[in-house]
Short mmCIF file of C-alpha atoms in Angstrom, two decimals:
data_model
loop_
_atom_site.label_atom_id
_atom_site.label_comp_id
_atom_site.label_asym_id
_atom_site.label_seq_id
_atom_site.Cartn_x
_atom_site.Cartn_y
_atom_site.Cartn_z
CA MET A 17 20.89 33.60 26.91
CA SER A 18 20.42 32.63 30.50
CA LEU A 19 21.22 35.08 33.29
CA VAL A 20 24.05 32.84 34.46
CA GLY A 21 25.54 32.65 30.95
CA ALA A 22 25.24 36.37 30.65
CA LEU A 23 26.88 37.31 33.90
CA PRO A 24 30.58 37.45 32.54
CA PHE A 25 29.40 39.96 29.90
CA LEU A 26 27.54 42.31 32.21
CA LYS A 27 29.24 45.47 33.11
CA PRO A 28 29.10 46.59 36.79
CA ARG A 29 26.93 49.64 37.44
CA LEU A 30 29.02 52.32 39.13
CA SER A 31 27.49 54.49 41.85
CA PRO A 32 27.58 58.22 40.82
CA SER A 33 29.23 59.09 44.17
CA VAL A 34 32.12 56.62 43.62
CA SER A 35 34.74 57.23 40.98
CA PRO A 36 35.95 54.32 38.77
CA GLY A 37 39.50 54.70 40.26
CA ARG A 38 38.23 53.91 43.72
CA GLN A 39 36.56 50.60 42.72
CA ARG A 40 38.02 47.51 44.07
CA ARG A 41 40.67 46.02 41.92
CA HIS A 42 41.46 42.37 41.53
CA THR A 43 45.21 41.89 41.46
CA LEU A 44 45.05 38.18 40.70
CA PRO A 45 42.78 36.38 38.34
CA ALA A 46 40.32 33.69 39.64
CA SER A 47 42.20 30.40 39.81
CA GLU A 48 41.03 26.81 40.07
CA PHE A 49 42.94 23.59 40.66
CA ARG A 50 41.26 20.38 39.70
CA PRO A 51 41.84 16.92 38.19
CA LEU A 52 41.67 16.79 34.44
CA ASN A 53 39.38 14.79 32.35
CA THR A 54 39.23 13.59 28.73
CA GLN A 55 37.49 16.74 27.76
CA ASP A 56 40.62 18.68 28.66
CA ALA A 57 42.76 16.40 26.49
CA ILE A 58 43.07 18.59 23.48
CA SER A 59 43.95 21.72 25.49
CA VAL A 60 46.49 19.66 27.43
CA PHE A 61 48.07 18.37 24.16
CA GLU A 62 48.33 21.83 22.71
CA ILE A 63 50.26 23.21 25.50
CA GLU A 64 52.46 20.17 25.81
CA LYS A 65 53.16 20.23 22.03
CA GLU A 66 54.28 23.78 22.05
CA ALA A 67 56.41 23.37 25.15
CA PHE A 68 58.33 20.18 24.15
CA ILE A 69 58.53 19.90 20.41
CA SER A 70 60.73 23.07 20.04
CA VAL A 71 63.08 21.86 22.64
CA SER A 72 63.23 18.07 22.56
CA GLY A 73 61.58 17.38 19.25
CA ASP A 74 58.87 15.15 20.67
CA CYS A 75 56.13 15.08 23.50
CA PRO A 76 56.16 12.98 26.51
CA LEU A 77 52.55 12.09 25.88
CA HIS A 78 50.79 12.11 22.52
CA LEU A 79 47.14 12.87 22.29
CA ASP A 80 45.96 9.33 22.40
CA GLU A 81 48.27 8.77 25.41
CA VAL A 82 46.82 11.88 27.19
CA ARG A 83 43.31 10.48 26.70
CA HIS A 84 44.52 7.04 27.81
CA PHE A 85 45.77 8.27 31.26
CA LEU A 86 42.97 10.80 31.75
CA THR A 87 40.55 7.81 31.38
CA LEU A 88 42.40 5.36 33.62
CA CYS A 89 43.67 7.65 36.36
CA PRO A 90 42.26 11.22 36.17
CA GLU A 91 42.75 11.49 39.89
CA LEU A 92 46.48 11.64 39.32
CA SER A 93 46.30 14.75 37.09
CA MET A 94 46.02 18.25 38.09
CA GLY A 95 45.16 21.30 35.97
CA TRP A 96 45.60 24.99 36.91
CA PHE A 97 42.74 27.01 35.37
CA GLU A 98 42.52 30.79 35.31
CA GLU A 99 39.06 32.18 34.39
CA GLY A 100 38.22 28.83 32.81
CA ARG A 101 41.34 28.60 30.80
CA LEU A 102 43.95 25.81 31.23
CA VAL A 103 47.38 27.45 31.97
CA ALA A 104 49.44 24.60 33.38
CA PHE A 105 48.91 20.93 34.25
CA ILE A 106 50.47 17.70 35.43
CA ILE A 107 49.66 14.19 34.36
CA GLY A 108 50.55 11.16 36.40
CA SER A 109 49.92 7.40 36.65
CA GLN A 110 50.79 4.63 39.27
CA TRP A 111 53.84 2.50 38.91
CA ASP A 112 54.84 -0.62 40.87
CA GLN A 113 58.68 -1.00 40.49
CA ASP A 114 61.73 0.82 42.07
CA ARG A 115 62.94 2.26 38.94
CA LEU A 116 61.19 3.32 35.66
CA THR A 117 61.29 1.07 32.62
CA LEU A 118 59.90 1.48 29.07
CA ASP A 119 56.48 0.21 30.29
CA ALA A 120 56.17 3.09 32.62
CA LEU A 121 55.57 5.39 29.61
CA THR A 122 52.34 3.67 28.70
CA LEU A 123 51.08 1.65 31.60
CA HIS A 124 49.07 2.35 34.63
CA LYS A 125 49.60 -0.10 37.60
CA PRO A 126 46.72 0.40 39.93
CA LYS A 127 48.40 -1.55 42.68
CA GLY A 128 51.58 0.35 42.68
CA SER A 129 52.53 2.83 45.55
CA THR A 130 54.53 5.07 43.22
CA VAL A 131 53.21 7.87 41.05
CA HIS A 132 55.03 8.43 37.79
CA ILE A 133 54.72 12.03 36.85
CA HIS A 134 54.78 11.95 33.06
CA VAL A 135 54.58 15.56 32.19
CA LEU A 136 54.52 19.15 33.76
CA ALA A 137 53.87 21.92 31.34
CA VAL A 138 52.87 25.60 31.46
CA HIS A 139 51.27 27.68 28.64
CA ARG A 140 53.77 29.89 26.84
CA THR A 141 51.99 33.09 27.87
CA PHE A 142 52.07 32.17 31.63
CA ARG A 143 55.74 31.13 31.86
CA GLN A 144 58.32 32.90 34.00
CA GLN A 145 55.69 33.59 36.63
CA GLY A 146 56.59 30.78 39.08
CA LYS A 147 53.51 28.64 38.07
CA GLY A 148 55.38 25.53 37.40
CA PRO A 149 56.88 25.30 41.03
CA ILE A 150 53.54 26.27 42.54
CA LEU A 151 51.73 23.65 40.58
CA MET A 152 54.13 20.96 41.40
CA TRP A 153 54.11 21.91 45.07
CA ARG A 154 50.31 21.74 45.15
CA TYR A 155 50.37 18.38 43.35
CA LEU A 156 52.87 16.85 45.85
CA GLN A 157 50.65 18.00 48.75
CA TYR A 158 47.69 16.59 46.96
CA LEU A 159 49.41 13.20 46.75
CA ARG A 160 49.65 13.23 50.61
CA CYS A 161 45.85 12.77 50.62
CA LEU A 162 46.04 9.60 48.68
CA PRO A 163 46.81 6.63 51.18
CA TYR A 164 48.44 4.31 48.63
CA VAL A 165 51.09 6.81 47.42
CA ARG A 166 54.54 6.54 49.00
CA ARG A 167 56.61 8.45 46.50
CA ALA A 168 56.59 10.28 43.16
CA VAL A 169 59.17 9.68 40.36
CA LEU A 170 59.93 11.37 37.14
CA MET A 171 62.53 11.45 34.37
CA CYS A 172 63.89 14.61 32.96
CA GLU A 173 66.68 15.96 30.69
CA ASP A 174 69.81 17.14 32.64
CA PHE A 175 69.07 20.74 32.29
CA LEU A 176 65.79 20.38 34.26
CA VAL A 177 67.40 18.69 37.25
CA PRO A 178 67.93 21.88 39.24
CA PHE A 179 64.28 22.85 38.63
CA TYR A 180 62.92 19.68 40.22
CA GLN A 181 65.47 19.74 42.96
CA LYS A 182 64.09 22.98 44.14
CA SER A 183 60.72 21.11 44.47
CA GLY A 184 62.35 18.57 46.67
CA PHE A 185 63.10 15.81 44.18
CA LYS A 186 66.50 13.81 44.65
CA VAL A 187 68.44 12.29 41.73
CA GLN A 188 68.31 8.54 41.61
CA GLY A 189 70.68 8.10 38.75
CA ARG A 190 70.51 7.64 35.00
CA CYS A 191 67.21 6.55 33.62
CA SER A 192 67.21 3.24 31.69
CA ILE A 193 64.71 4.77 29.17
CA THR A 194 65.99 6.66 26.08
CA VAL A 195 64.13 8.26 23.39
CA ALA A 196 66.01 8.50 20.14
CA SER A 197 69.25 10.28 21.06
CA LEU A 198 67.78 11.76 24.33
CA THR A 199 68.90 10.41 27.75
CA PHE A 200 67.17 11.18 31.18
CA THR A 201 67.98 11.51 34.80
CA GLU A 202 65.54 9.67 37.08
CA MET A 203 64.40 11.60 40.24
CA GLN A 204 62.18 10.73 43.18
CA TYR A 205 60.23 12.50 45.96
CA PRO A 206 59.25 10.74 49.11
CA VAL A 207 55.60 11.35 50.06
CA ARG A 208 55.50 11.43 53.85
CA GLY A 209 53.00 12.34 56.57
CA HIS A 210 49.99 12.27 54.32
CA ALA A 211 48.05 9.21 55.52
CA LEU A 212 48.36 10.26 59.24
CA MET A 213 47.07 13.79 58.49
CA ARG A 214 44.05 12.61 56.44
CA ARG A 215 43.03 9.54 58.44
CA ASN A 216 43.10 11.13 61.86
CA SER A 217 42.20 14.78 61.17
CA GLU A 218 38.41 14.40 61.88
CA ALA A 219 38.96 11.91 64.65
CA ILE A 220 41.37 13.88 66.72
CA GLY A 221 40.24 17.41 65.92
CA PHE A 222 42.84 18.84 63.33
CA PRO A 223 40.43 20.90 61.20
CA GLN A 224 41.71 24.26 62.47
CA ASN A 225 45.41 23.42 61.74
CA VAL A 226 44.56 21.95 58.31
CA LEU A 227 42.70 25.15 57.47
CA LEU A 228 45.62 27.12 58.78
CA LEU A 229 47.99 25.16 56.44
CA GLU A 230 45.72 25.85 53.47
CA GLU A 231 45.48 29.54 54.34
CA GLN A 232 49.25 29.94 54.52
CA THR A 233 49.65 27.98 51.38
CA GLN A 234 47.33 30.25 49.46
CA ARG A 235 49.00 33.40 50.92
CA LEU A 236 52.45 32.33 49.98
CA GLU A 237 51.30 31.26 46.46
CA SER A 238 50.03 34.82 45.96
CA VAL A 239 53.41 36.13 47.05
CA LEU A 240 55.18 33.76 44.67
CA LEU A 241 53.06 34.97 41.81
CA LEU A 242 54.04 38.64 42.43
CA GLU A 243 57.64 38.20 43.17
CA GLU A 244 60.73 38.48 40.86
CA PRO A 245 62.10 35.09 39.60
CA ILE A 246 65.23 35.39 41.78
CA GLN A 247 63.12 35.74 44.95
CA ARG A 248 60.81 32.82 44.16
CA SER A 249 63.14 30.06 45.32
CA GLU A 250 63.42 31.65 48.82
CA SER A 251 59.78 31.94 49.14
CA ALA A 252 59.26 28.40 48.03
CA LEU A 253 61.69 27.21 50.70
CA LEU A 254 59.72 29.26 53.16
CA LEU A 255 56.56 27.59 52.11
CA GLU A 256 58.04 24.15 52.43
CA GLU A 257 59.45 25.03 55.85
CA GLN A 258 56.04 26.21 57.16
CA THR A 259 54.34 23.13 55.80
CA GLN A 260 56.78 20.85 57.68
CA ARG A 261 56.28 22.76 60.96
CA LEU A 262 52.52 22.52 60.64
CA GLU A 263 52.81 18.83 59.86
CA SER A 264 54.98 18.32 63.07
CA VAL A 265 52.18 20.04 65.17
CA LEU A 266 49.61 17.69 63.59
CA LEU A 267 51.71 14.69 64.59
CA LEU A 268 52.36 15.97 68.09
CA GLU A 269 48.65 16.57 68.57
CA GLU A 270 47.74 13.01 67.17
CA GLN A 271 50.30 11.57 69.59
CA THR A 272 48.94 13.54 72.59
CA GLN A 273 45.43 12.47 71.80
CA ARG A 274 46.44 8.91 71.58
CA THR A 275 48.60 8.98 74.96
CA GLU A 276 45.63 10.47 77.05
CA PRO A 277 43.25 7.41 76.42
CA ALA A 278 46.11 5.11 77.19
CA LEU A 279 46.83 6.81 80.55
CA LEU A 280 43.09 6.68 81.54
CA LEU A 281 42.93 3.05 80.52
CA GLU A 282 46.00 2.28 82.68
CA GLU A 283 44.55 4.13 85.61
CA GLN A 284 41.25 2.30 85.35
CA THR A 285 43.07 -1.06 85.24
CA GLN A 286 45.03 -0.17 88.34
CA ARG A 287 41.87 0.86 90.18
CA THR A 288 40.15 -2.49 89.22
CA GLU A 289 43.10 -4.52 90.40
CA SER A 290 43.10 -2.67 93.79
CA ALA A 291 39.42 -3.39 94.19
CA ASP A 292 39.90 -7.02 93.51
CA VAL A 293 42.72 -7.29 96.13
#
């Protein structure tokens, strides 16, 4: 066994002068958010199957469809891993129409400006911990980094509408898609401000504010994990409010940086005209 492979199994050596009770304790497991790939497909399907079949009798995506979307558009998926174990995930694809149709369940439209969120699921042992809202929030922020995305849409059963409304989704109306006797509500989320923040961050000197946004996001996500379920909605609103405030700062800075060169150009033009006269 290599040294790297053996590291997780090695026990830390305790100094005789320091008692075990005074060793540093990690209150949260190591977390990783990343796009999924086809090697994750079986883990994804196992979580999805357990989450949906007992409630709805069917899965939004079957195993071959999971592999299909993770092959065509892995960048529109996101997995939450803790210590290497998949605990929650989202799978999406691009869509090119105002409303969802039956084709949206199986097709990926690369020229579309809409992301269709097919499924969000959390492993059964990690539910009731706020992971669903946190993952959705991270996913929506990630979509702001994709220049072609203008909105996210999904369809859900009526009892899930309040859950997605807390993440900022608005009801569009009844969905035209039905599965057996199940009917769905179609919801959408406008993706705003992302292209500006990504395109101009390096050109106009945003890195510190972007890092501040990420730092505050991580801090509040830790709070959400530790809070009681009743308190999580208030913290989620605070998280969204602080995000919007920082985005306003980014926009203001970008406009200021754009105005200063314009004033300089106008001043130079006037000076040239005076010299000509």
